Amino acid sequence: MNARRAMRDKKAMRENGRPSIGLLALQGAFHAHGEVLVRLGAAPREVRLPGDLNGAEGLVLPGGESTALLRLIEEYGFEETIPRFAAEGKPILATCMGLILLAREVRNPAQKSLGLLDVAVERNAYGRQVDSFEAEGEVLGRPFPMVFIRAPRILDVGKNVEVLGTWNGDPVLVRQRNILAATFHPELSGDDAVHGMFLDVLPRER
Ligand code: GLN
């Protein structure tokens, strides 16, 4: 592809200069992500079919219920689309259920996953009585508000996985190349820094 063509394609992905970000909208908590993306100057678009991702510069995989999501992912053919999108090097932000979907290994109970993120996770790992809680964790050395909702726990991380955030000694925000993943819900805490990191890697238009 020559440089001019590449430039035109890059422009085509912008909506009035805003990067178009796909938001997987099959199941789960995607609305609040959309609000954060708009606040940060991006143009979210709901993705319900694989074709909806064409031209998107990034992808958000929200929280929800991963067993239900997995069925829909397979039904609509996303189990090919998402790995292809990731292989193109485009940024992906996966939260909670989204992280479970991308993990190498899922326990409690074991279930299939896309294996794009080299972590093992245990679902619903923080106790049955307390399904959700807020806590102060740490992201890149600073205190960070976190909302956990029936959250998974990262049990181990591969050597290419960078731990960017922790709570109570557990990794809760990790990055592997273009994939940024949180066990908590950064769209609900009122601090947009995680979405900021996700969008920061996109080329800027001036
Ligand atoms: N408990 C859910 C699951 O295991 C994840 C919860 C969430 O995404 N908030 O799929």
PDB file of N, CA and C and ligand atoms in Angstrom, residues 63-67 95-97 100 123-124 149-152 185, ligand 1:
ATOM      1  N   GLY A  63     -17.687  -5.462  30.279  1.00  0.00           N
ATOM      2  CA  GLY A  63     -18.061  -6.458  31.278  1.00  0.00           C
ATOM      3  C   GLY A  63     -19.428  -7.027  30.962  1.00  0.00           C
ATOM      4  N   GLY A  64     -19.761  -8.115  31.619  1.00  0.00           N
ATOM      5  CA  GLY A  64     -21.036  -8.775  31.373  1.00  0.00           C
ATOM      6  C   GLY A  64     -20.968 -10.193  31.903  1.00  0.00           C
ATOM      7  N   GLU A  65     -21.556 -11.120  31.193  1.00  0.00           N
ATOM      8  CA  GLU A  65     -21.548 -12.517  31.645  1.00  0.00           C
ATOM      9  C   GLU A  65     -20.871 -13.332  30.547  1.00  0.00           C
ATOM     10  N   SER A  66     -19.703 -13.860  30.879  1.00  0.00           N
ATOM     11  CA  SER A  66     -18.867 -14.410  29.811  1.00  0.00           C
ATOM     12  C   SER A  66     -19.418 -15.687  29.178  1.00  0.00           C
ATOM     13  N   THR A  67     -20.167 -16.486  29.941  1.00  0.00           N
ATOM     14  CA  THR A  67     -20.712 -17.723  29.344  1.00  0.00           C
ATOM     15  C   THR A  67     -21.742 -17.370  28.276  1.00  0.00           C
ATOM     16  N   THR A  95     -12.457  -5.375  29.614  1.00  0.00           N
ATOM     17  CA  THR A  95     -12.708  -5.233  31.047  1.00  0.00           C
ATOM     18  C   THR A  95     -13.550  -6.395  31.538  1.00  0.00           C
ATOM     19  N   CYS A  96     -13.138  -6.931  32.675  1.00  0.00           N
ATOM     20  CA  CYS A  96     -13.895  -7.958  33.381  1.00  0.00           C
ATOM     21  C   CYS A  96     -14.274  -9.118  32.450  1.00  0.00           C
ATOM     22  N   MET A  97     -15.511  -9.201  32.011  1.00  0.00           N
ATOM     23  CA  MET A  97     -15.890 -10.272  31.076  1.00  0.00           C
ATOM     24  C   MET A  97     -14.996 -10.267  29.839  1.00  0.00           C
ATOM     25  N   ILE A 100     -11.872 -12.031  30.571  1.00  0.00           N
ATOM     26  CA  ILE A 100     -12.109 -13.490  30.643  1.00  0.00           C
ATOM     27  C   ILE A 100     -12.145 -14.077  29.228  1.00  0.00           C
ATOM     28  N   ARG A 123     -12.866 -17.089  37.528  1.00  0.00           N
ATOM     29  CA  ARG A 123     -14.064 -16.240  37.487  1.00  0.00           C
ATOM     30  C   ARG A 123     -14.657 -16.086  38.883  1.00  0.00           C
ATOM     31  N   ASN A 124     -15.375 -14.994  39.076  1.00  0.00           N
ATOM     32  CA  ASN A 124     -16.125 -14.744  40.320  1.00  0.00           C
ATOM     33  C   ASN A 124     -15.277 -15.076  41.544  1.00  0.00           C
ATOM     34  N   ILE A 149     -17.028  -6.004  39.989  1.00  0.00           N
ATOM     35  CA  ILE A 149     -18.361  -6.605  39.942  1.00  0.00           C
ATOM     36  C   ILE A 149     -18.224  -8.075  39.548  1.00  0.00           C
ATOM     37  N   ARG A 150     -18.469  -8.960  40.513  1.00  0.00           N
ATOM     38  CA  ARG A 150     -18.264 -10.403  40.262  1.00  0.00           C
ATOM     39  C   ARG A 150     -16.994 -10.595  39.424  1.00  0.00           C
ATOM     40  N   ALA A 151     -15.951 -10.043  39.942  1.00  0.00           N
ATOM     41  CA  ALA A 151     -14.720  -9.902  39.152  1.00  0.00           C
ATOM     42  C   ALA A 151     -13.913 -11.191  39.076  1.00  0.00           C
ATOM     43  N   PRO A 152     -13.204 -11.360  37.966  1.00  0.00           N
ATOM     44  CA  PRO A 152     -12.242 -12.458  37.875  1.00  0.00           C
ATOM     45  C   PRO A 152     -10.954 -12.073  38.594  1.00  0.00           C
ATOM     46  N   HIS A 185     -13.886  -2.358  36.645  1.00  0.00           N
ATOM     47  CA  HIS A 185     -14.672  -1.606  35.658  1.00  0.00           C
ATOM     48  C   HIS A 185     -14.201  -0.150  35.596  1.00  0.00           C
TER      49      HIS A 185
HETATM   50  N1  GLN B   1     -18.783 -12.755  36.534  1.00  0.00           N
HETATM   51  C1  GLN B   1     -18.711 -12.491  35.125  1.00  0.00           C
HETATM   52  C2  GLN B   1     -18.193 -13.702  34.379  1.00  0.00           C
HETATM   53  O1  GLN B   1     -17.607 -14.564  34.956  1.00  0.00           O
HETATM   54  C3  GLN B   1     -17.846 -11.269  34.820  1.00  0.00           C
HETATM   55  C4  GLN B   1     -18.368 -10.078  35.551  1.00  0.00           C
HETATM   56  C5  GLN B   1     -18.195  -8.769  34.867  1.00  0.00           C
HETATM   57  O2  GLN B   1     -17.875  -8.677  33.696  1.00  0.00           O
HETATM   58  N2  GLN B   1     -18.496  -7.721  35.593  1.00  0.00           N
HETATM   59  O3  GLN B   1     -18.365 -13.824  33.205  1.00  0.00           O
END
